[in-house]
Coordinates of C-alpha atoms in Angstrom, one line a residue:
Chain Y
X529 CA 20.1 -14.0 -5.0
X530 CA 17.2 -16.3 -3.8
X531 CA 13.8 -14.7 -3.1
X532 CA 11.3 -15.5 -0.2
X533 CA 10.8 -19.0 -0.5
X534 CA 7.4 -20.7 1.1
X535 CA 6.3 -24.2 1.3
X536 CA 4.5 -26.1 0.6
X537 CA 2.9 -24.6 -2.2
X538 CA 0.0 -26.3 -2.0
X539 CA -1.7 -27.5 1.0
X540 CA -5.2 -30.0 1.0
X541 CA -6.6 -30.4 4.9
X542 CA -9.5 -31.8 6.3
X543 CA -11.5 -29.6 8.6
X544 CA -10.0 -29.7 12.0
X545 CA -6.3 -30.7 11.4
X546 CA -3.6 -28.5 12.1
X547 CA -1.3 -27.2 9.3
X548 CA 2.0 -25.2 9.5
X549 CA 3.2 -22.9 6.6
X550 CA 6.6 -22.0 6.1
X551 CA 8.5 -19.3 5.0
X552 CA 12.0 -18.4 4.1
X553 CA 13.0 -14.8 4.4
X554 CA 15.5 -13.1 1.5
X555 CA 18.7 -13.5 3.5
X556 CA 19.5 -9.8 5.8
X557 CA 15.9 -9.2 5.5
X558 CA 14.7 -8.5 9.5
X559 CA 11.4 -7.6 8.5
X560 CA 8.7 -10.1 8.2
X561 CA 4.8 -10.3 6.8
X562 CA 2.0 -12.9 6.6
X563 CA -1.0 -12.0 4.6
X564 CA -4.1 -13.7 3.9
X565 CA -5.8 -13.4 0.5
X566 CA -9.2 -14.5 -0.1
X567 CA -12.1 -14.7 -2.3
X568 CA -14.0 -12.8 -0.2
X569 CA -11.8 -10.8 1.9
X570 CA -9.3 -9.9 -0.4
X571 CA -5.6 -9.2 0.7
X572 CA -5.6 -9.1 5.0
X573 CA -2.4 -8.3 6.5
X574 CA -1.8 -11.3 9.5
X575 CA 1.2 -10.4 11.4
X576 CA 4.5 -8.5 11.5
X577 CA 8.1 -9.9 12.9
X578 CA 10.7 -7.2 13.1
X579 CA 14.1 -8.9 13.5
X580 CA 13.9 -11.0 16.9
X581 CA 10.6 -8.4 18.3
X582 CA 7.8 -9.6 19.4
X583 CA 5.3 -9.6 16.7
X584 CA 2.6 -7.5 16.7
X585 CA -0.6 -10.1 16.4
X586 CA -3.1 -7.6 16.1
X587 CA -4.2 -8.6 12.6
X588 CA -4.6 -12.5 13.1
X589 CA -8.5 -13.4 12.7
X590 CA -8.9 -15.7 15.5
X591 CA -6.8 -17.5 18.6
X592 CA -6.5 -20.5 16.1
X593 CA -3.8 -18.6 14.8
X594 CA -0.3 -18.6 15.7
X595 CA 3.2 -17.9 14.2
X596 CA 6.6 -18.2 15.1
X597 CA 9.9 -16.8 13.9
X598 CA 13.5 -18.4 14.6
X599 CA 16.3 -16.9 15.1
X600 CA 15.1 -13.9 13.4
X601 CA 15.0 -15.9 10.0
X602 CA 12.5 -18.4 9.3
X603 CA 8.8 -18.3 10.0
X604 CA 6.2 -20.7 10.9
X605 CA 2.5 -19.5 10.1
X606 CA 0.2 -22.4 12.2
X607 CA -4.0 -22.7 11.6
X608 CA -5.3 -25.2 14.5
X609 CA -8.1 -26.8 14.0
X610 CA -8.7 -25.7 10.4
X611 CA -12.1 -24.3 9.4
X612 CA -13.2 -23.9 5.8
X613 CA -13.2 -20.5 6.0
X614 CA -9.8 -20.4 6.1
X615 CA -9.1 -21.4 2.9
X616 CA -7.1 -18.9 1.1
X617 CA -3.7 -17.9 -0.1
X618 CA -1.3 -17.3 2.9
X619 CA 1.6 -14.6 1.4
X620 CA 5.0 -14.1 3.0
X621 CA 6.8 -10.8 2.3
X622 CA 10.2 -9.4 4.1
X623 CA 11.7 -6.3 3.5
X624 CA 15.1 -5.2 4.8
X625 CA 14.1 -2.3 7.3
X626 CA 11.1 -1.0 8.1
X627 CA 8.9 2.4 6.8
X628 CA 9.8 2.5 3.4
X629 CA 11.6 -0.6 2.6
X630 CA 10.1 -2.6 -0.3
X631 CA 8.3 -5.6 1.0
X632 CA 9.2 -8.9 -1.5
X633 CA 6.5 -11.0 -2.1
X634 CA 6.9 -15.1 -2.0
X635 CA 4.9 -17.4 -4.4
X636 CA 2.2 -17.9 -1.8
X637 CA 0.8 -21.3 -0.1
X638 CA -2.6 -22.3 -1.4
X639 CA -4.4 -23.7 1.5
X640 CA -7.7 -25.9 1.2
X641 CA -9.7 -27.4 3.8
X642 CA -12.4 -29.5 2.9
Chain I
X1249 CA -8.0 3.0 10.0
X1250 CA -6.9 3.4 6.4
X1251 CA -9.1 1.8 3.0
X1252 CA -8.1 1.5 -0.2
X1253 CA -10.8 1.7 -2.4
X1254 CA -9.9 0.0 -6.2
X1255 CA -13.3 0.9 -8.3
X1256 CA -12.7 -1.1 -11.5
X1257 CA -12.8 -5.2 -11.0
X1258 CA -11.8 -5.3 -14.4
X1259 CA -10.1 -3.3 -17.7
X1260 CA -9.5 -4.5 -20.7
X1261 CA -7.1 -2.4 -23.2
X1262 CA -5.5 -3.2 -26.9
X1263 CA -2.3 -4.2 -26.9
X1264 CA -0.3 -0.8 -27.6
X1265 CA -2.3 1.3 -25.8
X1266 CA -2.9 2.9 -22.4
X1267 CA -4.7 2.1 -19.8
X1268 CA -5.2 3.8 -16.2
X1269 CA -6.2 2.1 -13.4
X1270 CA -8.0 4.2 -10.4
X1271 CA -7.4 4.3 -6.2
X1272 CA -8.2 6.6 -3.6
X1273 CA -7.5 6.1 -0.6
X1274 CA -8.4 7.6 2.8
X1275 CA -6.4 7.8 5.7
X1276 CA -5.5 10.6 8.4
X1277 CA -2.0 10.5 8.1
X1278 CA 0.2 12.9 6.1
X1279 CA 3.1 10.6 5.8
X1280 CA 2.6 7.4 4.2
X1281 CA 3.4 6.0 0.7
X1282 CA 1.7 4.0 -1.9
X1283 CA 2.2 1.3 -4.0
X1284 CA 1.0 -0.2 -7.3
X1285 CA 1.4 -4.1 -7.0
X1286 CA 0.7 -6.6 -10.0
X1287 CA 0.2 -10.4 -9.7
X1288 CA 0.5 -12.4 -12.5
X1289 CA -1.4 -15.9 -12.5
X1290 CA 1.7 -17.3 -10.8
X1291 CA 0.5 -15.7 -7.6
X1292 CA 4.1 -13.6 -7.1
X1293 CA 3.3 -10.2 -6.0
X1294 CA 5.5 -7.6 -8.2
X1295 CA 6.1 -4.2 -7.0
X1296 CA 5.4 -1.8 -10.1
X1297 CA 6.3 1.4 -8.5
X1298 CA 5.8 3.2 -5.3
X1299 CA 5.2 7.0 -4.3
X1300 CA 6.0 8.8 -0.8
X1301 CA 3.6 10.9 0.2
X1302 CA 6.2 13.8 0.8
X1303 CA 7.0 13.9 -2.8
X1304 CA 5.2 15.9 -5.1
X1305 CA 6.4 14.7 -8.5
X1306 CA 5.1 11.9 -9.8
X1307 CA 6.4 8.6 -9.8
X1308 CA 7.4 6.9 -12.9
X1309 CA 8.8 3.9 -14.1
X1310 CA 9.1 3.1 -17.3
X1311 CA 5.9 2.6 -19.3
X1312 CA 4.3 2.8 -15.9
X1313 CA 4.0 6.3 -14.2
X1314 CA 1.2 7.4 -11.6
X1315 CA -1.0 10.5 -11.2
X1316 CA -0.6 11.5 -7.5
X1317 CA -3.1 13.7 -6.1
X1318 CA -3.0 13.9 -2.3
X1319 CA -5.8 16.2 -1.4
X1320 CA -8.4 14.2 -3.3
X1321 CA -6.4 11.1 -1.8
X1322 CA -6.1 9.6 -5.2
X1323 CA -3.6 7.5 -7.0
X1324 CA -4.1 5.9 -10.1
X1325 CA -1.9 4.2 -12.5
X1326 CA -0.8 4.7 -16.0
X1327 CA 0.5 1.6 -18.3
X1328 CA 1.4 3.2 -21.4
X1329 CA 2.0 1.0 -24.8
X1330 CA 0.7 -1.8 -22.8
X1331 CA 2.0 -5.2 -23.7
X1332 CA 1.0 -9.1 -23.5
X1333 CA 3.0 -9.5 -20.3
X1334 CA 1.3 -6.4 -18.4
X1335 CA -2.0 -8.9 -18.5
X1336 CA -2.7 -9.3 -14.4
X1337 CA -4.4 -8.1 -11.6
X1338 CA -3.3 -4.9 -10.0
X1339 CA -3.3 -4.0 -6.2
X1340 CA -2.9 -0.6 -4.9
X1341 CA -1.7 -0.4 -1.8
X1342 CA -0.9 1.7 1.5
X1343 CA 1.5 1.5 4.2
X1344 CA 1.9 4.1 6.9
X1345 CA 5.1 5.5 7.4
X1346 CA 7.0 3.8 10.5
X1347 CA 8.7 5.9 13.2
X1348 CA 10.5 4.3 16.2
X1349 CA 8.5 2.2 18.4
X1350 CA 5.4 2.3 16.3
X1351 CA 3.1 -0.4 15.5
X1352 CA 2.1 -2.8 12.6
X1353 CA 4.1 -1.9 9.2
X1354 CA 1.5 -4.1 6.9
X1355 CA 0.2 -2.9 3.8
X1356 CA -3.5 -2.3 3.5
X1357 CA -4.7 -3.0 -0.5
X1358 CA -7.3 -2.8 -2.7
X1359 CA -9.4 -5.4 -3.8
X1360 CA -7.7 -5.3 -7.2
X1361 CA -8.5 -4.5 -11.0
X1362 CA -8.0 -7.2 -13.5
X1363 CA -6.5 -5.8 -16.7
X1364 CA -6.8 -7.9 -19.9
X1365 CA -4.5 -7.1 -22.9
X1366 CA -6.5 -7.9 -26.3
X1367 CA -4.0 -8.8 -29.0

């Protein structure tokens, strides 16, 4: 079957425009991840949907971040007012439960702001 | 909170060989599990094999087996007859284990060791 999908798969912004990231869950999956990985940082877990949950938020590095799930399926990762520190690679994983489910990896969006 | 501490940026091995890769870890939690990840230069993360904390026998898969040691809070990986295709960065990770109504399931990694495979 398909894996976790993003797009684009590359992304060029100027500094201060808003960009949205997408991702495509593996269908049945209810879990859902955003990570970050930088240069400097390294790999920085974002944020966590659990079927239609709230997300827990606690790992997004500024209010400039937001994302959105529908319908317990698709997610929207959105950077206002981009910065060039937040260039980077923005991962998507799902898993299908919780604890010890394996998380699946999508090919990642490579984001640039210049 | 929990680190993972990766100590080599970079190995390099001959092809047919084996190579380990170190982590430790530290957390306070006695139930968690680890993961080796690779990532090829397509970015895809690739889950090489994963150990529950619970478990005393090592995991193993394949060429690819781990040396699990819990007290020391160490978990290193073993490629053995390495090959071509093994050539990537590795991420060890950790991911705490969830129970109902707890909090953030993300995994916490390492900043990675590149292995090279000479020919």
């Amino acid at each position: 079957g398909a894996g976790v999908s993003q797009s684009p798969s590359n992304k060029v912004t100027e500094k201060g425009k808003d960009v949205e990231l997408r991702c495509d869950p593996i269908s049945g999956h209810t879990a859902l991840y955003w990570y970050r990985q930088s240069l400097g940082q390294g790999l920085e877990f974002l944020i966590y949907f659990q079927g239609n949950s709230a997300p827990d938020k606690s790992g997004l590095p500024s209010d400039r971040f937001s994302a959105e799930r529908t319908g317990g399926s698709v997610s929207t990762l959105t950077i206002q007012r981009t910065q060039q520190e937040d260039s980077a690679v923005y991962l998507c994983a799902s898993s299908l439960k919780t604890g010890g489910g394996e998380q699946y990896f999508g090919p990642g969006t490579r984001l640039t702001v210049t | 909170a929990q680190t993972v501490t990766q100590s080599q940026p970079e190995m390099s091995v001959q092809e047919a060989e084996t190579v380990t890769l170190s982590c430790t870890y530290d957390t306070s939690e006695s139930d968690y599990y680890l993961f080796w990840y690779k990532q090829p230069p397509s970015r895809q993360m690739i889950l090489v094999i994963r150990q529950e904390a619970y478990k005393q026998q090592n995991a193993t898969e394949n060429r690819f087996s781990v040396n699990f040691q819990k007290a020391a809070k160490s978990f290193s990986l073993k490629i053995s007859d390495s090959q071509l295709g093994d050539a990537a960065m590795y991420f060890c990770a950790y991911r705490r284990v969830m129970y109902s109504g707890g909090g953030a399931d993300g995994l916490t990694f390492g900043k990675g060791t590149h292995l090279i495979i000479q020919p």
